[in-house]
Amino acid sequence: MGNKSQLYMLESCPFCWKVRGLVEYLNIPYDAISINPRKAKKLLPSAPEWTKTPVWVDEDTSVIVDSTPIMIHIDEKYNQGNLWNSDDIQRRDEWKEWVDTRLSKATVPILYGSLLSAFTTTLRVSKMEKFGFFSRRIYAWAGFIVMWGFIARKRVKSDGRKPKKLWHDLLDEFTQAFDNKPFFGGEKPDMIDFLAYGYVSSISPFSQFKHIEEHQPGISWFQRMKNQSKS
Ligand SMILES: N[C@@H](CCC(=O)N[C@@H](CS)C(=O)NCC(=O)O)C(=O)O
């Protein structure tokens, strides 16, 4: 018997949600290893060169890092590259870039963009992650100041839009690229759908997801993606 693949991850990490959505859709057996965020540098098999989550350890023990390359690897190895292959490489590559820069940068503003949302998010994250006894409490009570004050506030200010408006604009742009089909990939989702699905689903444990639910074409696509994973 070969080894089972492993995903080193954090529960609240959007990049980990990307990989999880894909492996669940493809029904690949794997062990999810949630790490203590403060111990990533010690616990990740890719450290010290790469100390970010997710890290994928394949059944043949090769270590792959960075969410999109991990997903392309998994698709190639377990799914004959069916999701990443495309008749229009230029469209695919442009949208990969768009999703991994525009959507990836929009998760922090919606989760931490005001003092209140930063507070509720940090409290929830402190419960989701495998912190130690003291660091859980420190994170819950001090983390929101850091996330809001040093990271999110600057991003919201430089964008100029309220986080909800930002997300609605992005979801407009994304769903309009479907050309009246149910998915970016057409009748079936492709890799671009899964990259985007990861970022959107990472917001789903938080109350701010209500802003996403108010975007009709966006949430309809999200539900279709969710149903795909179940079938
Ligand atoms: N480009 C990477 C980004 C991964 C990333 O930034 N992960 C965060 C957690 S959500 C992290 O590990 N941050 C710790 C650090 O930057 O040292 C990917 O797509 O996997």
Short mmCIF file of C-alpha atoms and ligand atoms in Angstrom, two decimals:
data_model
loop_
_atom_site.label_atom_id
_atom_site.label_comp_id
_atom_site.label_asym_id
_atom_site.label_seq_id
_atom_site.Cartn_x
_atom_site.Cartn_y
_atom_site.Cartn_z
CA MET A 1 0.00 0.00 0.00
CA GLY A 2 1.29 3.45 -0.92
CA ASN A 3 1.24 6.39 1.44
CA LYS A 4 -1.76 8.66 1.56
CA SER A 5 -1.13 12.20 0.31
CA GLN A 6 -1.05 14.90 2.98
CA LEU A 7 -2.19 18.49 2.98
CA TYR A 8 -0.52 20.72 5.54
CA MET A 9 -2.92 23.54 6.09
CA LEU A 10 -4.57 26.16 8.23
CA GLU A 11 -8.34 26.04 8.66
CA SER A 12 -8.83 29.68 7.72
CA CYS A 13 -6.24 29.98 4.94
CA PRO A 14 -7.90 30.84 1.58
CA PHE A 15 -5.06 29.19 -0.36
CA CYS A 16 -5.72 25.94 1.53
CA TRP A 17 -9.43 26.16 0.71
CA LYS A 18 -8.48 26.22 -2.98
CA VAL A 19 -6.64 22.90 -2.71
CA ARG A 20 -9.28 21.32 -0.46
CA GLY A 21 -12.09 22.17 -2.91
CA LEU A 22 -10.20 20.48 -5.72
CA VAL A 23 -9.19 17.29 -3.89
CA GLU A 24 -12.72 16.88 -2.61
CA TYR A 25 -14.16 17.29 -6.11
CA LEU A 26 -11.70 14.74 -7.49
CA ASN A 27 -12.32 12.48 -4.52
CA ILE A 28 -8.65 11.95 -3.76
CA PRO A 29 -7.93 10.32 -0.41
CA TYR A 30 -5.66 12.55 1.69
CA ASP A 31 -4.87 13.42 5.28
CA ALA A 32 -5.58 17.02 6.21
CA ILE A 33 -2.98 18.15 8.72
CA SER A 34 -4.00 21.36 10.45
CA ILE A 35 -0.97 22.99 11.96
CA ASN A 36 -0.52 25.53 14.71
CA PRO A 37 -0.05 28.81 12.79
CA ARG A 38 2.76 29.82 15.11
CA LYS A 39 4.69 26.63 14.39
CA ALA A 40 4.61 26.64 10.57
CA LYS A 41 8.33 27.22 10.37
CA LYS A 42 8.97 24.05 12.37
CA LEU A 43 6.17 21.81 11.16
CA LEU A 44 6.00 22.28 7.41
CA PRO A 45 7.91 19.64 5.41
CA SER A 46 8.95 22.41 3.00
CA ALA A 47 10.60 24.53 5.72
CA PRO A 48 12.86 26.44 5.97
CA GLU A 49 12.73 27.28 2.23
CA TRP A 50 8.93 27.63 2.12
CA THR A 51 7.04 28.42 5.28
CA LYS A 52 3.57 29.17 3.91
CA THR A 53 0.49 26.99 3.80
CA PRO A 54 -0.70 24.98 1.92
CA VAL A 55 1.98 22.34 1.40
CA TRP A 56 1.08 19.11 -0.40
CA VAL A 57 3.04 15.91 0.21
CA ASP A 58 2.20 13.51 -2.56
CA GLU A 59 1.71 9.78 -2.04
CA ASP A 60 5.19 9.31 -3.55
CA THR A 61 6.45 11.70 -0.80
CA SER A 62 7.33 14.56 -3.17
CA VAL A 63 6.67 17.94 -1.60
CA ILE A 64 4.80 20.56 -3.64
CA VAL A 65 4.23 24.15 -2.53
CA ASP A 66 2.10 27.13 -3.57
CA SER A 67 -1.65 26.56 -4.02
CA THR A 68 -2.07 27.01 -7.78
CA PRO A 69 0.97 24.87 -8.73
CA ILE A 70 -0.25 22.25 -6.21
CA MET A 71 -3.67 22.19 -7.93
CA ILE A 72 -2.17 21.94 -11.41
CA HIS A 73 0.02 19.07 -10.18
CA ILE A 74 -2.94 17.23 -8.62
CA ASP A 75 -5.06 17.66 -11.76
CA GLU A 76 -2.24 16.38 -13.95
CA LYS A 77 -1.44 13.41 -11.73
CA TYR A 78 -4.95 12.27 -10.78
CA ASN A 79 -7.21 13.69 -13.48
CA GLN A 80 -5.24 13.59 -16.77
CA GLY A 81 -5.00 17.37 -16.62
CA ASN A 82 -8.66 17.65 -17.62
CA LEU A 83 -9.31 20.80 -15.60
CA TRP A 84 -6.19 22.69 -16.58
CA ASN A 85 -6.17 21.70 -20.28
CA SER A 86 -7.83 24.35 -22.37
CA ASP A 87 -8.63 25.21 -25.99
CA ASP A 88 -7.90 28.83 -25.20
CA ILE A 89 -4.63 29.04 -23.29
CA GLN A 90 -4.54 32.83 -23.47
CA ARG A 91 -7.99 33.21 -21.85
CA ARG A 92 -7.08 30.58 -19.21
CA ASP A 93 -3.75 32.20 -18.31
CA GLU A 94 -5.19 35.71 -18.16
CA TRP A 95 -7.96 34.58 -15.80
CA LYS A 96 -5.61 32.53 -13.65
CA GLU A 97 -3.66 35.75 -13.13
CA TRP A 98 -6.86 37.70 -12.50
CA VAL A 99 -8.18 35.24 -9.91
CA ASP A 100 -4.84 34.86 -8.11
CA THR A 101 -4.28 38.60 -7.86
CA ARG A 102 -7.73 40.23 -7.73
CA LEU A 103 -9.74 37.67 -5.75
CA SER A 104 -6.83 36.71 -3.54
CA LYS A 105 -6.36 40.34 -2.49
CA ALA A 106 -10.07 40.83 -1.79
CA THR A 107 -10.37 38.33 1.08
CA VAL A 108 -8.55 40.53 3.63
CA PRO A 109 -10.73 43.65 3.04
CA ILE A 110 -14.02 41.75 3.43
CA LEU A 111 -12.88 39.87 6.54
CA TYR A 112 -10.86 42.55 8.30
CA GLY A 113 -11.83 45.84 6.58
CA SER A 114 -13.57 47.45 9.55
CA LEU A 115 -12.72 47.27 13.21
CA LEU A 116 -15.89 45.28 13.96
CA SER A 117 -15.46 42.77 11.14
CA ALA A 118 -11.76 42.35 12.03
CA PHE A 119 -12.80 41.62 15.60
CA THR A 120 -15.44 39.00 14.73
CA THR A 121 -13.17 37.36 12.14
CA THR A 122 -10.21 37.15 14.50
CA LEU A 123 -12.37 35.69 17.24
CA ARG A 124 -13.65 33.03 14.85
CA VAL A 125 -10.15 32.30 13.47
CA SER A 126 -8.83 31.89 17.01
CA LYS A 127 -11.42 29.12 17.49
CA MET A 128 -10.83 27.48 14.10
CA GLU A 129 -7.04 27.21 14.27
CA LYS A 130 -4.92 24.91 16.37
CA PHE A 131 -3.37 27.59 18.55
CA GLY A 132 -1.83 26.79 21.90
CA PHE A 133 -3.70 27.87 25.06
CA PHE A 134 -2.09 31.29 25.41
CA SER A 135 -1.59 32.16 21.78
CA ARG A 136 -5.30 31.50 21.08
CA ARG A 137 -6.24 34.19 23.59
CA ILE A 138 -3.55 36.60 22.52
CA TYR A 139 -4.55 36.19 18.87
CA ALA A 140 -8.25 36.67 19.65
CA TRP A 141 -7.66 39.92 21.50
CA ALA A 142 -4.71 41.46 19.71
CA GLY A 143 -4.85 39.91 16.23
CA PHE A 144 -7.68 42.11 15.02
CA ILE A 145 -5.74 45.29 15.74
CA VAL A 146 -2.88 44.01 13.60
CA MET A 147 -5.08 42.69 10.79
CA TRP A 148 -7.26 45.78 10.64
CA GLY A 149 -4.79 48.48 11.59
CA PHE A 150 -1.73 47.38 9.67
CA ILE A 151 -3.06 45.35 6.76
CA ALA A 152 -6.74 45.74 5.88
CA ARG A 153 -7.25 49.45 6.46
CA LYS A 154 -4.52 50.39 3.99
CA ARG A 155 -5.93 48.05 1.33
CA VAL A 156 -9.49 49.29 1.69
CA LYS A 157 -8.31 52.88 1.56
CA SER A 158 -6.17 52.41 -1.52
CA ASP A 159 -8.99 50.59 -3.36
CA GLY A 160 -11.52 53.25 -2.38
CA ARG A 161 -14.53 50.88 -2.49
CA LYS A 162 -16.38 49.32 0.42
CA PRO A 163 -15.43 45.61 0.63
CA LYS A 164 -18.97 44.53 -0.35
CA LYS A 165 -18.87 46.75 -3.46
CA LEU A 166 -15.41 45.46 -4.30
CA TRP A 167 -16.66 41.85 -4.14
CA HIS A 168 -19.78 42.59 -6.15
CA ASP A 169 -17.68 44.25 -8.86
CA LEU A 170 -15.30 41.28 -8.93
CA LEU A 171 -18.15 38.76 -9.04
CA ASP A 172 -19.78 40.78 -11.87
CA GLU A 173 -16.56 40.69 -13.84
CA PHE A 174 -15.99 36.99 -13.19
CA THR A 175 -19.51 35.72 -13.92
CA GLN A 176 -19.79 37.91 -17.04
CA ALA A 177 -16.81 36.00 -18.42
CA PHE A 178 -18.93 32.81 -18.43
CA ASP A 179 -20.61 33.79 -21.71
CA ASN A 180 -24.02 32.75 -20.39
CA LYS A 181 -22.76 29.29 -19.44
CA PRO A 182 -23.06 27.90 -15.88
CA PHE A 183 -19.29 27.92 -15.25
CA PHE A 184 -16.17 29.74 -16.39
CA GLY A 185 -15.22 26.40 -17.98
CA GLY A 186 -18.56 26.20 -19.85
CA GLU A 187 -21.00 23.39 -19.06
CA LYS A 188 -18.52 21.97 -16.52
CA PRO A 189 -16.13 23.76 -14.16
CA ASP A 190 -12.46 24.01 -15.07
CA MET A 191 -9.39 24.97 -13.04
CA ILE A 192 -10.24 28.68 -13.09
CA ASP A 193 -13.59 27.87 -11.45
CA PHE A 194 -11.75 25.93 -8.74
CA LEU A 195 -9.20 28.69 -8.12
CA ALA A 196 -12.02 31.20 -7.67
CA TYR A 197 -14.18 28.78 -5.66
CA GLY A 198 -11.37 28.40 -3.11
CA TYR A 199 -11.17 32.13 -2.40
CA VAL A 200 -14.96 32.52 -2.19
CA SER A 201 -15.50 29.43 -0.03
CA SER A 202 -12.81 30.58 2.41
CA ILE A 203 -15.16 33.44 3.37
CA SER A 204 -18.08 31.04 4.01
CA PRO A 205 -17.36 30.37 7.74
CA PHE A 206 -17.62 34.10 8.49
CA SER A 207 -20.65 36.36 8.85
CA GLN A 208 -19.39 38.60 6.03
CA PHE A 209 -20.34 35.83 3.61
CA LYS A 210 -23.78 37.48 3.61
CA HIS A 211 -22.32 40.10 1.25
CA ILE A 212 -21.42 37.36 -1.22
CA GLU A 213 -24.87 35.79 -0.84
CA GLU A 214 -26.39 39.08 -1.96
CA HIS A 215 -24.73 38.76 -5.37
CA GLN A 216 -27.18 36.63 -7.31
CA PRO A 217 -25.08 35.34 -10.24
CA GLY A 218 -22.10 34.88 -7.90
CA ILE A 219 -23.93 32.85 -5.29
CA SER A 220 -25.73 30.78 -7.95
CA TRP A 221 -22.34 29.83 -9.42
CA PHE A 222 -21.04 29.10 -5.90
CA GLN A 223 -23.96 26.73 -5.25
CA ARG A 224 -23.40 24.99 -8.57
CA MET A 225 -19.74 24.50 -7.61
CA LYS A 226 -20.75 23.13 -4.22
CA ASN A 227 -23.16 20.68 -5.80
CA GLN A 228 -20.48 19.48 -8.24
CA SER A 229 -18.28 18.47 -5.33
CA LYS A 230 -21.07 16.38 -3.83
CA SER A 231 -21.91 14.40 -6.97
N1 LIG B 1 1.12 32.06 -2.97
C1 LIG B 1 0.86 31.21 -1.82
C2 LIG B 1 0.43 32.07 -0.64
C3 LIG B 1 0.27 31.23 0.62
C4 LIG B 1 0.12 32.09 1.89
O1 LIG B 1 0.42 33.31 1.88
N2 LIG B 1 -0.34 31.45 2.97
C5 LIG B 1 -0.44 32.14 4.23
C6 LIG B 1 -1.56 31.58 5.08
S1 LIG B 1 -3.15 32.01 4.43
C7 LIG B 1 0.84 31.92 5.01
O2 LIG B 1 1.28 30.80 5.19
N3 LIG B 1 1.45 33.02 5.51
C8 LIG B 1 2.61 32.92 6.32
C9 LIG B 1 3.77 33.65 5.73
O3 LIG B 1 3.59 34.39 4.74
O4 LIG B 1 4.86 33.49 6.27
C10 LIG B 1 -0.17 30.16 -2.19
O5 LIG B 1 -0.99 30.43 -3.09
O6 LIG B 1 -0.14 29.05 -1.62
#
